[in-house]
CSV table of N, CA and C in Angstrom, one decimal:
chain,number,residue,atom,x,y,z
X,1443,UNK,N,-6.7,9.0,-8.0
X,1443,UNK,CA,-6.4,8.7,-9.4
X,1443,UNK,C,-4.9,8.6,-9.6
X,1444,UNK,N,-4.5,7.5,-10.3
X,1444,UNK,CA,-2.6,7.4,-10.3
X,1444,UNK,C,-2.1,8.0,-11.2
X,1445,UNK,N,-0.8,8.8,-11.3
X,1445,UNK,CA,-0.6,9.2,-12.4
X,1445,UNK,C,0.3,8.5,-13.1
X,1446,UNK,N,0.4,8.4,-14.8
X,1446,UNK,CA,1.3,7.9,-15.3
X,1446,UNK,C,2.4,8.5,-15.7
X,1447,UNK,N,3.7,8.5,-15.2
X,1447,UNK,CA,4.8,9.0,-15.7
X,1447,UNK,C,5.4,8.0,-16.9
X,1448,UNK,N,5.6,8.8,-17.9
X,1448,UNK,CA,6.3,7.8,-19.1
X,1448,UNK,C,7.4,8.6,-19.5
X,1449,UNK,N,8.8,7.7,-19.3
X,1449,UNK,CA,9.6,8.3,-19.1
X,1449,UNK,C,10.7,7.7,-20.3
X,1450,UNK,N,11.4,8.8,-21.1
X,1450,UNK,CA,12.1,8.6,-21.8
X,1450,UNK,C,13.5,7.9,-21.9
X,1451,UNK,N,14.2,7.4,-22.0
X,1451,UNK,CA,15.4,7.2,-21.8
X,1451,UNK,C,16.4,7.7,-21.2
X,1452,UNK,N,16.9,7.0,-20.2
X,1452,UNK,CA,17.7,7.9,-19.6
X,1452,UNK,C,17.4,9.0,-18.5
X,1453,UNK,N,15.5,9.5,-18.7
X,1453,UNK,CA,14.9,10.2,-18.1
X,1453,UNK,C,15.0,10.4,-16.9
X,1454,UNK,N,14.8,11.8,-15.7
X,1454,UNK,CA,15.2,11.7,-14.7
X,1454,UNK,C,14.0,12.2,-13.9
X,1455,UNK,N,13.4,11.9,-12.7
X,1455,UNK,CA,12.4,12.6,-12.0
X,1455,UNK,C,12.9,12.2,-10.4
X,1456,UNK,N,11.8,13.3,-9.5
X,1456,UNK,CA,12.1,13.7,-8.5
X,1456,UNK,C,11.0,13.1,-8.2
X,1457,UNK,N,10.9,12.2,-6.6
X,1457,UNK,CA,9.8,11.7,-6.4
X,1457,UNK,C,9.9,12.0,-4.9
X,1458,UNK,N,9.5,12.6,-4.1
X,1458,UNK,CA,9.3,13.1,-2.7
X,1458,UNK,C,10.8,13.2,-2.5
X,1459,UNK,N,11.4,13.6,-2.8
X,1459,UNK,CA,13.4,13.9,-2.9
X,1459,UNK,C,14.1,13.0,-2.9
X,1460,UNK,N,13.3,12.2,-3.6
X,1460,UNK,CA,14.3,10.5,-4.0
X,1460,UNK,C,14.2,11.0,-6.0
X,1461,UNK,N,15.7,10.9,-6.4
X,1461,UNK,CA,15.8,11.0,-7.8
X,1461,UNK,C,16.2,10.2,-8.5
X,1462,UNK,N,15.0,9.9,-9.4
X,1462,UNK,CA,15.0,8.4,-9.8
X,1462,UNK,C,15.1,8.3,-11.2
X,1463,UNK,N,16.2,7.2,-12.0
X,1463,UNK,CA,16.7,8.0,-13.3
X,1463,UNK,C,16.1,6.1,-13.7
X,1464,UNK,N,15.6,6.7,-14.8
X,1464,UNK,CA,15.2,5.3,-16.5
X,1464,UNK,C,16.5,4.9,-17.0
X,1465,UNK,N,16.6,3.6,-17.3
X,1465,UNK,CA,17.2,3.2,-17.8
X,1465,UNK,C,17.5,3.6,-19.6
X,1466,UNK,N,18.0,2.5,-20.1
X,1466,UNK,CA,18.2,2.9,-21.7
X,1466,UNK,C,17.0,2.5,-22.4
X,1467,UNK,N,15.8,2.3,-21.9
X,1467,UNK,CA,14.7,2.5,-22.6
X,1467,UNK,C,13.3,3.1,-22.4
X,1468,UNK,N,12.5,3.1,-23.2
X,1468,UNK,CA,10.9,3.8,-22.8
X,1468,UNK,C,10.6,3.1,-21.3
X,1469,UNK,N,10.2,3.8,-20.4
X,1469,UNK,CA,9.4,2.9,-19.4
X,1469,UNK,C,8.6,4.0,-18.8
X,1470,UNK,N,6.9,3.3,-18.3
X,1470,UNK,CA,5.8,3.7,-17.9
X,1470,UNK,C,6.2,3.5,-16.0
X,1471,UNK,N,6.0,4.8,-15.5
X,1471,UNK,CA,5.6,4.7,-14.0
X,1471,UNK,C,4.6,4.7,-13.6
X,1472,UNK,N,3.4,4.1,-12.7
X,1472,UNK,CA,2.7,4.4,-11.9
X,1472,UNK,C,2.9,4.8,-10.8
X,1473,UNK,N,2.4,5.9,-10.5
X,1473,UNK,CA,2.4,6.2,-8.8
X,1473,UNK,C,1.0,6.8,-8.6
X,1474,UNK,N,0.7,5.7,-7.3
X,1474,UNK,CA,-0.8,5.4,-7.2
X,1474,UNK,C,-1.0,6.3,-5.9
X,1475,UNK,N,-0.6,7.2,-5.6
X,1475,UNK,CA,-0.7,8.0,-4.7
X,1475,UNK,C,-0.5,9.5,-5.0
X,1476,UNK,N,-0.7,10.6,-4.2
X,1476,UNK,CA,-0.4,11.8,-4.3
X,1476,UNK,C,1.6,12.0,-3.7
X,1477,UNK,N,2.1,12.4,-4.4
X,1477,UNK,CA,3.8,12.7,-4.0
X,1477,UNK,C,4.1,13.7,-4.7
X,1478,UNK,N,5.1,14.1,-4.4
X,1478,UNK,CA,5.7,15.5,-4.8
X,1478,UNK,C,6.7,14.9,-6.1
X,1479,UNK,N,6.3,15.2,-7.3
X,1479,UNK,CA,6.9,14.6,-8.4
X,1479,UNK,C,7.6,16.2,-9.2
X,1480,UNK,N,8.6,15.8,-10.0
X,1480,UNK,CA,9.2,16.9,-10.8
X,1480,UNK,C,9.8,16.2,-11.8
X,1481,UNK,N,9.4,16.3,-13.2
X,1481,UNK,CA,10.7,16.1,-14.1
X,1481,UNK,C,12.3,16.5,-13.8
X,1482,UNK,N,13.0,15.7,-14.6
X,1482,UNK,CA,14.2,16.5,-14.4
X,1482,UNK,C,14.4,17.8,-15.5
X,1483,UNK,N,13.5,17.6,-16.6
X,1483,UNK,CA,13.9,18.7,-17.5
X,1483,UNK,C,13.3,19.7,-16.9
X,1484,UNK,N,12.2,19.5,-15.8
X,1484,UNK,CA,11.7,21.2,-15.0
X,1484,UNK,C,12.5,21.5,-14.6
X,1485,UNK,N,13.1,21.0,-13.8
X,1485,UNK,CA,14.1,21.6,-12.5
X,1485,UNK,C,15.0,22.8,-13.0
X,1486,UNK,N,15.0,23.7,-12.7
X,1486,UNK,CA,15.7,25.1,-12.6
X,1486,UNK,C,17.1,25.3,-12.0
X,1487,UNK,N,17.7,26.1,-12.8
X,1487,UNK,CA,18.9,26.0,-11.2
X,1487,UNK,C,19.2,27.0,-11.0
X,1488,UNK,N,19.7,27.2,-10.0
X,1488,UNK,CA,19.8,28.5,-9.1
X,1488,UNK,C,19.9,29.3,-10.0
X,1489,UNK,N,21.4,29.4,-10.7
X,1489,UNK,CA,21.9,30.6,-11.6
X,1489,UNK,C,21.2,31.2,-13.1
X,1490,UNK,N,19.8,30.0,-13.2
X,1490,UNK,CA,18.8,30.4,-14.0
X,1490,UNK,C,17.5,31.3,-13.4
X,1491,UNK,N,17.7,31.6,-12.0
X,1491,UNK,CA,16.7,31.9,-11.5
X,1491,UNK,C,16.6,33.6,-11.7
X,1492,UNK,N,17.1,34.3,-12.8
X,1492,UNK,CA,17.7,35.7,-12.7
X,1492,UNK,C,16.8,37.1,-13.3
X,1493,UNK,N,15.0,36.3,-12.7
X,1493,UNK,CA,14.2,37.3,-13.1
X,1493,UNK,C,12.9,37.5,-12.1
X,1494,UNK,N,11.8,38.4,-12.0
X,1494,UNK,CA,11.2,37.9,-10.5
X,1494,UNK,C,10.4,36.5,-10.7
X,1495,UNK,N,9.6,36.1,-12.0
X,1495,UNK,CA,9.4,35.1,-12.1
X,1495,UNK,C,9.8,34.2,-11.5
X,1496,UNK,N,11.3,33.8,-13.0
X,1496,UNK,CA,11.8,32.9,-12.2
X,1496,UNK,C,12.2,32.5,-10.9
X,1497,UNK,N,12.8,33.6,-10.0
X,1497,UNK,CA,13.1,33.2,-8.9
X,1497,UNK,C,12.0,33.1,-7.9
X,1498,UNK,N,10.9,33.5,-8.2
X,1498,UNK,CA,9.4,32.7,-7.5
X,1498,UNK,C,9.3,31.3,-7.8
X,1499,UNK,N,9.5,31.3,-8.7
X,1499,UNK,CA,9.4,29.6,-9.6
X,1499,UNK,C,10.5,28.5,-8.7
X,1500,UNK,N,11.9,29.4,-9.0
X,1500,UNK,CA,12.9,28.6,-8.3
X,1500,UNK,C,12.7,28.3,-6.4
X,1501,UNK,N,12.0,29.2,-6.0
X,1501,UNK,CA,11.7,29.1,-4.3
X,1501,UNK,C,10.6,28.2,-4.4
X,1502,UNK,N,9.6,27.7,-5.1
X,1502,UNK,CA,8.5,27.0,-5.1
X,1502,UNK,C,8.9,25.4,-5.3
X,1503,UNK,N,10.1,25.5,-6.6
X,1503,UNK,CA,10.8,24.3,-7.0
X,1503,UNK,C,11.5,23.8,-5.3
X,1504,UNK,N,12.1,24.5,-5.0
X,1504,UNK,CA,13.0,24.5,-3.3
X,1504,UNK,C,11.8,23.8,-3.0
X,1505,UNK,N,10.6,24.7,-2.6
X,1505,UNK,CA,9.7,23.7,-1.4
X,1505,UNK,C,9.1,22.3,-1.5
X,1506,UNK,N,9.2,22.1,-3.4
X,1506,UNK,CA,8.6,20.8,-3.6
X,1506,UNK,C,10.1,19.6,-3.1
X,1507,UNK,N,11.0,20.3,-3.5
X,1507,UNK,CA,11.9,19.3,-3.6
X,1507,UNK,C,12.7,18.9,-2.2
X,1508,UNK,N,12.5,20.1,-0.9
X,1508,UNK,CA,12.7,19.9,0.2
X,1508,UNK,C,11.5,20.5,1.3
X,1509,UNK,N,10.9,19.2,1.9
X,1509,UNK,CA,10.0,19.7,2.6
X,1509,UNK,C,10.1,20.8,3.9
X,1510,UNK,N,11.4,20.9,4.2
X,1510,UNK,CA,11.7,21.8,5.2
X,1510,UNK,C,12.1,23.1,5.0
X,1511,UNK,N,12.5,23.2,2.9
X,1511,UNK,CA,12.3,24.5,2.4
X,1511,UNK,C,10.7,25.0,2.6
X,1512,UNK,N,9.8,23.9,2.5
X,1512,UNK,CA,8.1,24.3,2.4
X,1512,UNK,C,7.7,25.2,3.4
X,1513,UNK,N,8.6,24.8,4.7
X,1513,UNK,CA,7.8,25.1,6.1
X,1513,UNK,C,8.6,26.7,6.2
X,1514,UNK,N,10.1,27.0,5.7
X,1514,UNK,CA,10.9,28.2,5.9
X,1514,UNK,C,10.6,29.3,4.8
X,1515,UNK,N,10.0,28.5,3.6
X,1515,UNK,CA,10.1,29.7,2.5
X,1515,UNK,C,8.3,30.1,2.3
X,1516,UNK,N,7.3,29.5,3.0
X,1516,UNK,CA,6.2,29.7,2.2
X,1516,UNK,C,5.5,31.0,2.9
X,1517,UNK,N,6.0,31.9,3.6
X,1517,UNK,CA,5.7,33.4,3.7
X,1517,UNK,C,6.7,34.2,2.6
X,1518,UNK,N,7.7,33.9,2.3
X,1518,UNK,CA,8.4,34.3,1.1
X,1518,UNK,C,8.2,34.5,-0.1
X,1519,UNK,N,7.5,32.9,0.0
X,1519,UNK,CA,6.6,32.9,-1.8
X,1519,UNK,C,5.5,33.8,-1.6
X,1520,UNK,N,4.5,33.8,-0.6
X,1520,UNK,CA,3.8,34.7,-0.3
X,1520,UNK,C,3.9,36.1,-0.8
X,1521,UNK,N,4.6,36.3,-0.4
X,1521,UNK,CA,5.4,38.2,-0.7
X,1521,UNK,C,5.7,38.2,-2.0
X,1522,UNK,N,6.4,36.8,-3.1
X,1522,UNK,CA,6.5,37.1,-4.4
X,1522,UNK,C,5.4,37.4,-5.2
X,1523,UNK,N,5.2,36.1,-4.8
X,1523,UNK,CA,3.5,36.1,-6.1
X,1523,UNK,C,2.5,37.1,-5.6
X,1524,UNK,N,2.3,37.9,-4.6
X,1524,UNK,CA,1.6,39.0,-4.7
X,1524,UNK,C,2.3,40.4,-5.1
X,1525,UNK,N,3.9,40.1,-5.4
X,1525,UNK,CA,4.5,41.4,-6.0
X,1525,UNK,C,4.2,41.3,-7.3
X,1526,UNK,N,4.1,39.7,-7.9
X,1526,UNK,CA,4.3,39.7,-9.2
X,1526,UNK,C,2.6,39.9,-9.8
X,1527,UNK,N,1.4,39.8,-9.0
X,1527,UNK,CA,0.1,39.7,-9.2
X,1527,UNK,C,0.1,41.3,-9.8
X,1528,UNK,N,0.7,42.2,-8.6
X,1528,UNK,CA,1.0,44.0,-8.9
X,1528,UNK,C,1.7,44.2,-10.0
X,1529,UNK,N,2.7,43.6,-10.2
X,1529,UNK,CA,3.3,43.9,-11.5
X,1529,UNK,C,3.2,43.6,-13.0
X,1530,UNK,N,2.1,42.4,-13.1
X,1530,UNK,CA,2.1,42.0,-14.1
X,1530,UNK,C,0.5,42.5,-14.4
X,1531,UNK,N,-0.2,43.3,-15.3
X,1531,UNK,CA,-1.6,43.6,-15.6
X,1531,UNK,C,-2.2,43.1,-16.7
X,1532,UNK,N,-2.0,42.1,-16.8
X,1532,UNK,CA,-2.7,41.3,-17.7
X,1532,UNK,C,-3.6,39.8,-17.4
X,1533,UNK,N,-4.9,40.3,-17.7
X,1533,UNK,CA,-5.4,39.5,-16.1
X,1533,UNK,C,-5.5,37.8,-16.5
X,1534,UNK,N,-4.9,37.6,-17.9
X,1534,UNK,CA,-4.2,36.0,-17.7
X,1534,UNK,C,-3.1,35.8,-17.0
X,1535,UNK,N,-2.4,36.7,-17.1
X,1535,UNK,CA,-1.0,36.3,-15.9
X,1535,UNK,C,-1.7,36.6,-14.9
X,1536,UNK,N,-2.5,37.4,-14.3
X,1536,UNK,CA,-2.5,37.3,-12.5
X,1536,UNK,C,-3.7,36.2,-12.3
X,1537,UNK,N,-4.4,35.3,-13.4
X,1537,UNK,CA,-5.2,34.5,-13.1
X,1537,UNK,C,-3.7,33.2,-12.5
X,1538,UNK,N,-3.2,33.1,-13.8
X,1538,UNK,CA,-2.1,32.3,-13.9
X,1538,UNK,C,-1.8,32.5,-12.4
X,1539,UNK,N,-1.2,33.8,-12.2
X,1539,UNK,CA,-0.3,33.7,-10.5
X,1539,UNK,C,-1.3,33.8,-9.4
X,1540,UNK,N,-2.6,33.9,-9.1
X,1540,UNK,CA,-3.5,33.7,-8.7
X,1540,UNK,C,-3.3,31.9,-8.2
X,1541,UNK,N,-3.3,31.3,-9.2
X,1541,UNK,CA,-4.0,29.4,-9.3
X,1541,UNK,C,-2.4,29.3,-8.9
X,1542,UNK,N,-1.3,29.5,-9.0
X,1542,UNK,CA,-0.2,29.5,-8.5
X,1542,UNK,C,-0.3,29.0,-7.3
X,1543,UNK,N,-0.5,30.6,-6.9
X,1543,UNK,CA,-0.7,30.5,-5.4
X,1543,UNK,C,-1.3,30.0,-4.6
X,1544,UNK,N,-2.8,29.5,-4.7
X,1544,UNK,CA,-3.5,28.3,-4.5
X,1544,UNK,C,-2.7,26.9,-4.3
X,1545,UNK,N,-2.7,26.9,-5.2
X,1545,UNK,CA,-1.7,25.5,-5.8
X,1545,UNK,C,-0.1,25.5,-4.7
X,1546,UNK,N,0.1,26.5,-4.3
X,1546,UNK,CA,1.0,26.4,-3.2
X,1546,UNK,C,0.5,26.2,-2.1
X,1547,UNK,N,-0.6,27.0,-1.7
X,1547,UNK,CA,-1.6,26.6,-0.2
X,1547,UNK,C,-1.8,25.2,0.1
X,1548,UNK,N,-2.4,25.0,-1.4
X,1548,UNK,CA,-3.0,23.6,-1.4
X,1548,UNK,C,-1.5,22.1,-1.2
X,1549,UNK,N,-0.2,23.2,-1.5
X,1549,UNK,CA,1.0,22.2,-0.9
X,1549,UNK,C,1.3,21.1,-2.5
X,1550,UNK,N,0.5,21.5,-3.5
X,1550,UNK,CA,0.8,21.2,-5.1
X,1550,UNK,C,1.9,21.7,-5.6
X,1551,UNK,N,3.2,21.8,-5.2
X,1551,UNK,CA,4.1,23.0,-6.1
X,1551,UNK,C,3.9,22.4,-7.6
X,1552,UNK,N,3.8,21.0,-8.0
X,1552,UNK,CA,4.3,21.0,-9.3
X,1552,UNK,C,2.9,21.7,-10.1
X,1553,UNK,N,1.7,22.0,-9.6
X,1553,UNK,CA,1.0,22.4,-10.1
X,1553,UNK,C,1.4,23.7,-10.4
X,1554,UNK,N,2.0,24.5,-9.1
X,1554,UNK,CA,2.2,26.0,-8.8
X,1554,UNK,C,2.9,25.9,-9.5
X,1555,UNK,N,4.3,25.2,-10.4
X,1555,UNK,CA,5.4,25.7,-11.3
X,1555,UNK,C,5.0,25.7,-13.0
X,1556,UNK,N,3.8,24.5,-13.2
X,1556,UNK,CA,2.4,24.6,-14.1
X,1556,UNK,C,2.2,25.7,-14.5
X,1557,UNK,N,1.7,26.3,-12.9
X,1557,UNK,CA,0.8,27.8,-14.0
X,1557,UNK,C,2.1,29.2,-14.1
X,1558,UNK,N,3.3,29.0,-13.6
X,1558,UNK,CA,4.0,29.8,-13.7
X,1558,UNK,C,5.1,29.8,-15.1
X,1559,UNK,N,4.9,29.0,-15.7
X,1559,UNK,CA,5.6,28.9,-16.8
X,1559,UNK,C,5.1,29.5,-17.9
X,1560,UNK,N,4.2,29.6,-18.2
X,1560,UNK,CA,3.5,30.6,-19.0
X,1560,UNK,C,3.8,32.3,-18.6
X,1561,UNK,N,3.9,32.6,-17.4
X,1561,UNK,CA,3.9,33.7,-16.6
X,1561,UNK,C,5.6,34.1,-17.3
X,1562,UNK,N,6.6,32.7,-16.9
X,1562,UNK,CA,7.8,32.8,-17.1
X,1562,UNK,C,8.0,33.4,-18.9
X,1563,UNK,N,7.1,32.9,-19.4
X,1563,UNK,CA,7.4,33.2,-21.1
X,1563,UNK,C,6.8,34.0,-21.6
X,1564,UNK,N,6.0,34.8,-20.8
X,1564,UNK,CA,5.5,36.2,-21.0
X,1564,UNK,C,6.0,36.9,-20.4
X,1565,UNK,N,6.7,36.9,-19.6
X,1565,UNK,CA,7.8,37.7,-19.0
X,1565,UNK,C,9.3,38.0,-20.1
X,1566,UNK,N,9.3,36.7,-20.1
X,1566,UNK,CA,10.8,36.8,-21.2
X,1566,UNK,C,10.2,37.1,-22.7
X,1567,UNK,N,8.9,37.5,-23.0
X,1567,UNK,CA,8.9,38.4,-23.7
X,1567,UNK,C,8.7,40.1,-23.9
X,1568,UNK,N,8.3,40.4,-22.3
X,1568,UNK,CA,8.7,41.3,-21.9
X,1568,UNK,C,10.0,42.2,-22.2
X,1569,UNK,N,10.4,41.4,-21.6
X,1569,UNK,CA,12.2,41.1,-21.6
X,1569,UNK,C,12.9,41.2,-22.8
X,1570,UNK,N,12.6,40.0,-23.4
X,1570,UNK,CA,13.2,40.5,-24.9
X,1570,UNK,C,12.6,40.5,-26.0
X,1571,UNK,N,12.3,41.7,-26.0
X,1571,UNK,CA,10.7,41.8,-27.1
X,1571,UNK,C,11.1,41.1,-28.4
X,1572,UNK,N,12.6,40.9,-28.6
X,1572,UNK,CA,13.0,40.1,-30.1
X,1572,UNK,C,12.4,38.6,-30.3
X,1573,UNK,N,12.7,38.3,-29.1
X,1573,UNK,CA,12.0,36.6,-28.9
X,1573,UNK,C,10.5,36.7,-28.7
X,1574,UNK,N,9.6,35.7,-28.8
X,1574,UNK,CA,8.3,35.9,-29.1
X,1574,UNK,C,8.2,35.1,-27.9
X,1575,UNK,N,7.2,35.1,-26.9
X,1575,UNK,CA,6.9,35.0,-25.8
X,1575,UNK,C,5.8,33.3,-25.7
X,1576,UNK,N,5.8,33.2,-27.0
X,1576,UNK,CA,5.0,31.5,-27.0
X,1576,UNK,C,5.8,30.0,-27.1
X,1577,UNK,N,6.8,30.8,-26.7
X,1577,UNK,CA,7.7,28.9,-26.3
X,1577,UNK,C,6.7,28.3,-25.5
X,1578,UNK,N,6.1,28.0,-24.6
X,1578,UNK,CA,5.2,28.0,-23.9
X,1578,UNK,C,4.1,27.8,-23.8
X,1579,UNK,N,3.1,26.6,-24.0
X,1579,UNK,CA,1.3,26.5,-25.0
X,1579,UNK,C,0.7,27.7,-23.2
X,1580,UNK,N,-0.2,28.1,-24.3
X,1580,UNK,CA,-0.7,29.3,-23.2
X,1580,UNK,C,-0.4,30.4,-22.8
X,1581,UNK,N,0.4,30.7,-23.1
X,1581,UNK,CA,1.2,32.1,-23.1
X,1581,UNK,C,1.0,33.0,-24.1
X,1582,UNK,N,0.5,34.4,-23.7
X,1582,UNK,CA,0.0,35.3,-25.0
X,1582,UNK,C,1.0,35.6,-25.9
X,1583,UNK,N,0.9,36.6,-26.3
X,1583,UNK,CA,2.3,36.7,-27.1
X,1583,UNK,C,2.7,38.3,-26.6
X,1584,UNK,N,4.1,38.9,-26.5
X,1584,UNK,CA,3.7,40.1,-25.6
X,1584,UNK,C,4.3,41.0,-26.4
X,1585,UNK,N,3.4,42.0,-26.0
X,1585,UNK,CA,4.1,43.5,-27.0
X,1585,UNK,C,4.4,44.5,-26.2
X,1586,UNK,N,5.8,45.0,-26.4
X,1586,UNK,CA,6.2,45.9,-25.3
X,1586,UNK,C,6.1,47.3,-26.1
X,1587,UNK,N,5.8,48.0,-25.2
X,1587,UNK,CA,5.4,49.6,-25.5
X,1587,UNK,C,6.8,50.3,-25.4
X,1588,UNK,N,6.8,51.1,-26.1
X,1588,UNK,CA,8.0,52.2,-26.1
X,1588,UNK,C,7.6,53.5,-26.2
């Protein structure tokens, strides 16, 4: 099945580590194959990576975007998403980091960064109980105990 990328202006995506930017108007991609695709507005960068979440997120973003991070980091990711499966008890987030990590096996990252985004914004409501944890469609809303 091909997927359609419709890309905004200006728009930027990753296509098997080729980054490929839209011109000044709307334009429709087809790619009639399976490839390792990424928005530009996903992409993470390092010095945002400063929570366990994220920096699972950020080593998974690595593997899609360099296949030789895939082959170095994916006992790594291994060890995260099962610290984060212990640490999080809410069994939408460990379904979430669960299909993650599948979705890594299966060599999908953009799927694996999918289901961690939700994980990410329930976390950062963790975090800062002031902000409400549904920036995010899918994400509960979180209430921290004191």
């Amino acid at each position: 099945m091909a997927l359609k990328l419709r890309l905004k202006p200006c728009e930027r995506v990753v296509i098997n580590g080729c980054v490929v930017q839209n011109e000044n108007r709307r334009y429709t991609l087809t790619v009639s194959n399976f490839a390792q695709i990424i928005r530009g507005s996903d992409i993470m960068q390092e010095e945002e990576a400063d929570t366990p979440v994220r920096r699972a997120y950020f080593v998974i973003q690595s593997m899609l975007l360099d296949p030789r991070a895939a082959e170095e980091y994916g006992s790594v990711v291994a060890g995260m998403m099962a610290k984060l499966y212990t640490a999080f008890l809410h069994p939408d987030m460990q379904d979430r980091i669960m299909q993650a990590m599948r979705n890594v096996s299966d060599r999908d990252y953009y799927k694996a960064l999918a289901c961690l985004r939700p994980v990410m914004a329930y976390e950062d409501g963790l975090l800062h109980p002031a902000r409400p944890a549904r920036e995010l469609a899918g994400a509960p809303e979180a209430h921290a105990e004191g």
